[in-house]
Short mmCIF file of C-alpha atoms in Angstrom, two decimals:
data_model
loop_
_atom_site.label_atom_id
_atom_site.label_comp_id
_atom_site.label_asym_id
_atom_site.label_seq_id
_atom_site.Cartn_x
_atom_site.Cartn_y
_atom_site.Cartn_z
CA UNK A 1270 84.64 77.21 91.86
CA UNK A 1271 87.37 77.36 94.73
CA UNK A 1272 89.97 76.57 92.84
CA UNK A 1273 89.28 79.37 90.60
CA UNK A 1274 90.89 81.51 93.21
CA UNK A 1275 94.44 81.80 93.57
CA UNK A 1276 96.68 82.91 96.91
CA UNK A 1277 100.23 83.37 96.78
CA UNK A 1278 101.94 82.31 99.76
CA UNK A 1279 105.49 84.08 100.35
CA UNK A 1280 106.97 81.77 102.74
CA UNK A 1281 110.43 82.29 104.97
CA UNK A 1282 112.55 79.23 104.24
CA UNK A 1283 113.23 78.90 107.90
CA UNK A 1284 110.04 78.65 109.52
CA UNK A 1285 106.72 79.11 107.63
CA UNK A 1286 107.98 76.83 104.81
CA UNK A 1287 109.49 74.33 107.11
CA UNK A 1288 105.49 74.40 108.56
CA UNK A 1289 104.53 73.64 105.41
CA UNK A 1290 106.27 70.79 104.67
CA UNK A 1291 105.40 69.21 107.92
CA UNK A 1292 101.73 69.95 107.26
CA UNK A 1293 102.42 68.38 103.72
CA UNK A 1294 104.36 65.03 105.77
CA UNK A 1295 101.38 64.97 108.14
CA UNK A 1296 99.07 64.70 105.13
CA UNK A 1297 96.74 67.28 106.27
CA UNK A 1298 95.02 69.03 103.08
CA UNK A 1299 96.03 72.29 102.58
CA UNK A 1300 93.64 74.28 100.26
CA UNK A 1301 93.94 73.91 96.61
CA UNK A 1302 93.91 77.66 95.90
CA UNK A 1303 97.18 78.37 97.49
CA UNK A 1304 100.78 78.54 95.82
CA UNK A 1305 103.77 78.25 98.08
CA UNK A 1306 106.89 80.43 96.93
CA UNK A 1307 109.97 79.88 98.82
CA UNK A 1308 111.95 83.06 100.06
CA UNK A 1309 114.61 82.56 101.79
CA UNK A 1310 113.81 85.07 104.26
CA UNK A 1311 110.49 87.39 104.60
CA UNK A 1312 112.73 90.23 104.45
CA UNK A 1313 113.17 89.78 100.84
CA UNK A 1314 109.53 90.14 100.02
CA UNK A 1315 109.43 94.03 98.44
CA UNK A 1316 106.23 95.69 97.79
CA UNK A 1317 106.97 94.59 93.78
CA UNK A 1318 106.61 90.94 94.26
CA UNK A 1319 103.24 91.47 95.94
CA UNK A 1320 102.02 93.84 93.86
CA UNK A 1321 102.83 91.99 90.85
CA UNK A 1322 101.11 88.66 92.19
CA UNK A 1323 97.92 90.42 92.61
CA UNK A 1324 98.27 91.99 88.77
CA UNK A 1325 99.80 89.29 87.17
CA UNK A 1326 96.85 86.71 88.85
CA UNK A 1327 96.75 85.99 91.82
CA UNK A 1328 93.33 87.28 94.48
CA UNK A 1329 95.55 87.38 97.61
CA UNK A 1330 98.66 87.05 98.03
CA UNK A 1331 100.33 86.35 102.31
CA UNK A 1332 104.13 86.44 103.71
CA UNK A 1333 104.32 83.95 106.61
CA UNK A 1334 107.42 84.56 108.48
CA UNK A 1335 108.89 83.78 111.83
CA UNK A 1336 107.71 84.85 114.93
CA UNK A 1337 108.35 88.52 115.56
CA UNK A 1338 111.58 88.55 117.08
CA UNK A 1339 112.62 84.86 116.14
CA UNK A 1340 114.10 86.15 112.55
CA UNK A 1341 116.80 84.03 111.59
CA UNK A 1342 118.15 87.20 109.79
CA UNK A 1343 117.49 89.43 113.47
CA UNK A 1344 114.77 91.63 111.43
CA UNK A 1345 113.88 90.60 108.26
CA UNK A 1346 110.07 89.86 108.97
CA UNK A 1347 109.99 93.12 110.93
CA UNK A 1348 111.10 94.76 107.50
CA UNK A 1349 108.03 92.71 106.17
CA UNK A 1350 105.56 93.39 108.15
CA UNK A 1351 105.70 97.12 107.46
CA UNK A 1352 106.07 96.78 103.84
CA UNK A 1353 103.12 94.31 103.93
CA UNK A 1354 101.44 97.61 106.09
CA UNK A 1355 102.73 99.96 103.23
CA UNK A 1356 100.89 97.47 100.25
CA UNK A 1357 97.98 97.63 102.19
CA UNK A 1358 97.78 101.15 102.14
CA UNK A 1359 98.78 101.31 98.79
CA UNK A 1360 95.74 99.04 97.88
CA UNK A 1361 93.42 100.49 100.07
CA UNK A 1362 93.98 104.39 98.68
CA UNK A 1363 93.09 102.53 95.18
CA UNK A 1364 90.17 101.57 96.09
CA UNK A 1365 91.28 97.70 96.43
CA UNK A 1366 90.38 95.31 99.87
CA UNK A 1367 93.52 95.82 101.73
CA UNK A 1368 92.55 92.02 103.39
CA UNK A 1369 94.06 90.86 100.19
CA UNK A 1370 97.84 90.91 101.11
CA UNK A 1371 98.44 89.99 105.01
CA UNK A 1372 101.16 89.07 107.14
CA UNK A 1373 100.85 86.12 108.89
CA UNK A 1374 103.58 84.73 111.31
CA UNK A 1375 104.21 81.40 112.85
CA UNK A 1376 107.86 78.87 114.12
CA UNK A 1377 108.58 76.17 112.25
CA UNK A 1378 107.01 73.42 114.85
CA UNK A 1379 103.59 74.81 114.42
CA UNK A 1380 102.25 73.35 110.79
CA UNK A 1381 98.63 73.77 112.35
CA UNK A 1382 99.05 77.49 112.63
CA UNK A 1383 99.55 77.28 108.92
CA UNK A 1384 97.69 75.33 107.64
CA UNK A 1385 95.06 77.94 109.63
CA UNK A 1386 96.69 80.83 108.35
CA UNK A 1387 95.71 79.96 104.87
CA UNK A 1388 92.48 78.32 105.71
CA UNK A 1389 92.12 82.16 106.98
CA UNK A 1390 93.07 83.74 103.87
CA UNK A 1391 91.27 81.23 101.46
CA UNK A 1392 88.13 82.42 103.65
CA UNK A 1393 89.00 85.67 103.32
CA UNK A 1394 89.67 86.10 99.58
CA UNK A 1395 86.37 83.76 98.74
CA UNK A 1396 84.50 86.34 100.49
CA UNK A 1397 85.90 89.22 98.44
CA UNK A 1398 84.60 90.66 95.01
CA UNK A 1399 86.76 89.65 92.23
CA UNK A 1400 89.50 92.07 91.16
CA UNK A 1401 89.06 94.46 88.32
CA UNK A 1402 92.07 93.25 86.64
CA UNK A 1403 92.26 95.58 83.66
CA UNK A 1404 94.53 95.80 80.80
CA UNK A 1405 97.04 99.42 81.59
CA UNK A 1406 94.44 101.82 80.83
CA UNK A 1407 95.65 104.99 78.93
CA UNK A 1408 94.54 107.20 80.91
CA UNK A 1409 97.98 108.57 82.11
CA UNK A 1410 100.80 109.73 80.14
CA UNK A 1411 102.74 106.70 78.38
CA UNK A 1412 106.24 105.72 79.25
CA UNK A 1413 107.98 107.21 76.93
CA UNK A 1414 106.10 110.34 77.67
CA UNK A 1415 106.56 110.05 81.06
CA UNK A 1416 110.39 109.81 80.47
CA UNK A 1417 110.49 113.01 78.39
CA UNK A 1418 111.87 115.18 81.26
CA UNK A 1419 114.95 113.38 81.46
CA UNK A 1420 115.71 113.44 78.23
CA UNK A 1421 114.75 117.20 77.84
CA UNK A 1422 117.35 117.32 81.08
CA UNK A 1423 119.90 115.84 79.72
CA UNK A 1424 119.52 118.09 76.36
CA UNK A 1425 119.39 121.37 78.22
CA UNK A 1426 122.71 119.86 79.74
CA UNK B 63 109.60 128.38 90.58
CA UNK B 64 111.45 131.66 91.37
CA UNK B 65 114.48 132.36 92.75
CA UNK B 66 114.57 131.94 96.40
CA UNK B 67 115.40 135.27 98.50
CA UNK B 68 118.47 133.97 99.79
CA UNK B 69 119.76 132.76 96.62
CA UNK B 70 119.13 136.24 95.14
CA UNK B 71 120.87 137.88 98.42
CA UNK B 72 124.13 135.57 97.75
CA UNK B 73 123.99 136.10 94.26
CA UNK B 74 124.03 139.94 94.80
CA UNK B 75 127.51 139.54 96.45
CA UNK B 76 128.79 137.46 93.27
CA UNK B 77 130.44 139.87 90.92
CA UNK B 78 128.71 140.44 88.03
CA UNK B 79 125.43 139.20 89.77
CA UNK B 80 125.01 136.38 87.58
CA UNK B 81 126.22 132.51 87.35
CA UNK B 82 126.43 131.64 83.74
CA UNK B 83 125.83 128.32 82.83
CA UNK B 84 127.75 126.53 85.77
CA UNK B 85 125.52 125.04 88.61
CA UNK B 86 126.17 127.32 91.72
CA UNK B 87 124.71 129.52 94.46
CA UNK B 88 121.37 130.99 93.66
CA UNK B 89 120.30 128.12 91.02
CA UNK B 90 116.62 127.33 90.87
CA UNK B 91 115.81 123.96 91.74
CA UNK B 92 113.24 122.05 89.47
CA UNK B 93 112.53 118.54 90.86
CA UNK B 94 110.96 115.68 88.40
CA UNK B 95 109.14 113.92 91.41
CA UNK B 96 107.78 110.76 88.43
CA UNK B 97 111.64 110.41 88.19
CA UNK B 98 112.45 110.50 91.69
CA UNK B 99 113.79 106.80 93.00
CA UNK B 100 113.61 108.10 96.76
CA UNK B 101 116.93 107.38 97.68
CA UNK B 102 117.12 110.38 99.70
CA UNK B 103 120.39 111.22 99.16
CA UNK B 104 119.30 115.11 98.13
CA UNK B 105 118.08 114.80 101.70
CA UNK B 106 121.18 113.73 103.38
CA UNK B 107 124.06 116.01 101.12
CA UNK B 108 121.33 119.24 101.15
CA UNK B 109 123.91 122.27 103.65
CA UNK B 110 120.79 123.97 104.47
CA UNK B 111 118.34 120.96 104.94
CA UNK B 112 115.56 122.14 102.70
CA UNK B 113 115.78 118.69 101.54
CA UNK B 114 114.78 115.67 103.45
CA UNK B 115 111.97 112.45 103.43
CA UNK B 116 109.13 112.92 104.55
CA UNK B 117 106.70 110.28 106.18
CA UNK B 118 103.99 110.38 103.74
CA UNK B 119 104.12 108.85 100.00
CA UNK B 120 102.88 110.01 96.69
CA UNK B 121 101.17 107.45 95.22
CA UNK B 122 101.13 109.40 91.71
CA UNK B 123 104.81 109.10 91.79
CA UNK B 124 104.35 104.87 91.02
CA UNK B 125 101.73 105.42 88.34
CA UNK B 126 104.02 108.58 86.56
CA UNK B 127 106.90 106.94 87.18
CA UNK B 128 108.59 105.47 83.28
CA UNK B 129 107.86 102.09 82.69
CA UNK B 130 111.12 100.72 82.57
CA UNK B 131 111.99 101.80 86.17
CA UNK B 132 111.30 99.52 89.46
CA UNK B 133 108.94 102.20 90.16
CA UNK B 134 107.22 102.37 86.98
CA UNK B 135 107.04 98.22 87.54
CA UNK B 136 105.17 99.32 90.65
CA UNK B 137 102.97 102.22 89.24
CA UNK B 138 102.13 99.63 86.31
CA UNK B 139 100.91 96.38 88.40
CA UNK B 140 99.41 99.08 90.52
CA UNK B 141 97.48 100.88 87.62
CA UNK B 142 96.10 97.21 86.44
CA UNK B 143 94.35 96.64 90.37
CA UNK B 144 93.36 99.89 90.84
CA UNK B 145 89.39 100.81 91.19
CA UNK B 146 90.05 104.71 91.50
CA UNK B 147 92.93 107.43 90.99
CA UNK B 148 94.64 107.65 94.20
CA UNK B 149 92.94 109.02 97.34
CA UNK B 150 95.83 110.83 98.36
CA UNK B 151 99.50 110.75 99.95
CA UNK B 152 99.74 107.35 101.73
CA UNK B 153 101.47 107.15 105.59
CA UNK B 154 104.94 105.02 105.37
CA UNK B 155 105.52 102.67 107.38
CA UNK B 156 108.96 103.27 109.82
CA UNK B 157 110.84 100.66 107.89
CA UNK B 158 109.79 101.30 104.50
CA UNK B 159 112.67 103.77 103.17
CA UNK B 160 112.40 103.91 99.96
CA UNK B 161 108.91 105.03 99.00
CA UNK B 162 108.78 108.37 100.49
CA UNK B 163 107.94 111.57 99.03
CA UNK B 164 110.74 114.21 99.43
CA UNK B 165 109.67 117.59 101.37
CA UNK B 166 111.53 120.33 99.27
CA UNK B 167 111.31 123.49 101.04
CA UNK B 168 112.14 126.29 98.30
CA UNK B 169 112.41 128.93 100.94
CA UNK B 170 115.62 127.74 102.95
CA UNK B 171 116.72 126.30 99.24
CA UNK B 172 120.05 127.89 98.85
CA UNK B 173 120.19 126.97 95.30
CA UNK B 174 123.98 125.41 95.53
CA UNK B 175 122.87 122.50 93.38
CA UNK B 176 124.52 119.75 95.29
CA UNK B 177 121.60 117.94 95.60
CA UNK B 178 121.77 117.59 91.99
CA UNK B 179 124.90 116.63 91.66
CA UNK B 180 124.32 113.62 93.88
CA UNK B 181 121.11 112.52 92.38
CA UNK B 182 121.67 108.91 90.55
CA UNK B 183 118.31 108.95 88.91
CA UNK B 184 118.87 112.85 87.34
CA UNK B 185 115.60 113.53 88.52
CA UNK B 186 117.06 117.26 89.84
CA UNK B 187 117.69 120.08 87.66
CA UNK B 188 119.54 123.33 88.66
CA UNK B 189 118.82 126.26 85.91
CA UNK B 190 121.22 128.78 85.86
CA UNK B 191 119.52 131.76 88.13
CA UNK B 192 120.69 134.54 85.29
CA UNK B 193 117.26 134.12 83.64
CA UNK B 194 115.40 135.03 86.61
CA UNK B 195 117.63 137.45 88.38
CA UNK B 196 115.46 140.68 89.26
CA UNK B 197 114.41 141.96 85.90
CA UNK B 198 115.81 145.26 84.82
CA UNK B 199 113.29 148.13 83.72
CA UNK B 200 112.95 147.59 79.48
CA UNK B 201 114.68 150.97 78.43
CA UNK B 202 112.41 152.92 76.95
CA UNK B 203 112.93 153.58 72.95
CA UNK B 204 113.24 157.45 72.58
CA UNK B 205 111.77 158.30 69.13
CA UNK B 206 112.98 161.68 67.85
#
């Protein structure tokens, strides 16, 4: 039953996957739900790789970066947290939890904090109705349609 | 969309009042916001600044957007989650650039068409203003 559940874990090579691979030498159990996918900075994370998580699978999806500030890259997980902000909102106008895409942040001496970081979310996301995860519905125009006032553009042209 | 008034005061100084078939002064502007990519750079080449990005998002642009665009990526793994149609234009947060909405003011619009000449996603189109240029009285046919 928990392991039906899945959380995608964006994690910043330089500090929240470093954390995790302590955690993993210090044997302490992370939960089974969670997948780890190494960026190499949160600042790569765009608004398409959690979006298509959630679609594609996954119940919640977190980027754990550095500390604010401590960027390796200066601001890359300042660039996250906002687009992390902008999913949210994106999610929540749709009717969707927002609590299902968060922003967690923690240095790469402190496995603890993340192992609790996704305790946190694996609490959070079991609490949570399941998604409707629907096949596209056809209730907008298709692509092709969609593209037509290009094309008519480029033929008026 | 009609001409603006200041595209049909320059175009009353062009001789010949009209602008056949060449984008220039006095064009109407027709923006495809589903094409739209949000680069902004209509925004930043606009003379007259009746271009520019706004702090609020569309979020009808995603789910219009075509499929085979990063946008239409986005609209589809959006249109799979989502419970309702949109509530509404979404805030942007400072750092987010790219998914903005353009605020196209039609009344300081000049109608140069530079804007579309920059576009990289053709998502602009200037129509030549001669169409809508102020309509002359239909003579009327004296029968004998």
């Amino acid at each position: 039953m928990a392991a039906d559940r899945k959380i995608v874990a964006f994690c910043c090579r330089e500090c929240a996957y470093a954390a995790a691979d302590a955690s993993a030498n210090a044997r302490t159990p992370l939960p089974p739900t969670v997948r780890l996918v190494l960026m190499p900075c949160t600042g790569r994370v765009s608004p398409l790789h959690l979006l298509s998580a959630l679609a594609g699978g996954a119940d919640g999806v977190m980027v754990a970066g550095c500390l604010l500030g401590q960027c390796h890259y200066r601001e890359g997980n300042f660039n996250a947290v906002d687009r992390v902000a902008f999913v949210q909102r994106l999610l929540r106008s749709v009717g969707v939890e927002p609590e299902r895409c968060q922003m967690f942040t923690m240095s790469a001496g402190e496995p603890p904090k993340f192992v609790a970081a996704v305790r946190e979310m694996d609490r959070v996301i079991g609490g949570l109705p399941p998604l409707p995860r629907s096949e596209a519905d056809g209730s907008r125009a298709a692509p092709l349609a969609a593209g037509a006032p290009r094309a008519a553009a480029r033929g008026a042209a | 969309m009609p001409l603006t008034h200041r595209g049909r005061e320059i175009l009353s100084r062009v001789p010949g009042g009209t602008l056949q078939s060449t984008v220039g002064v006095g064009c109407e502007i027709v923006r495809h916001e589903e094409l739209c990519v949000g680069c902004g750079k209509c925004a930043t080449n606009c003379p007259s600044g009746a271009s520019e990005r706004g702090a609020f998002f569309d979020v009808n642009q995603l789910l219009d957007a075509p499929a085979d665009s990063r946008r239409g990526a986005l609209g589809g793994a959006l249109r799979r989650l989502m419970r309702h149609e949109p509530d509404g234009p979404v805030e942007v947060p400072e750092r987010v650039t790219v998914y903005r909405t353009i605020i196209y003011d039609d009344e300081r619009c000049l109608g140069c068409g530079t804007c579309v000449r920059g576009c990289p996603a053709e998502a602009i189109e200037a129509r030549p203003p001669q169409a809508d240029a102020a309509p002359e009285p239909a003579p009327v046919e004296v029968r004998a």
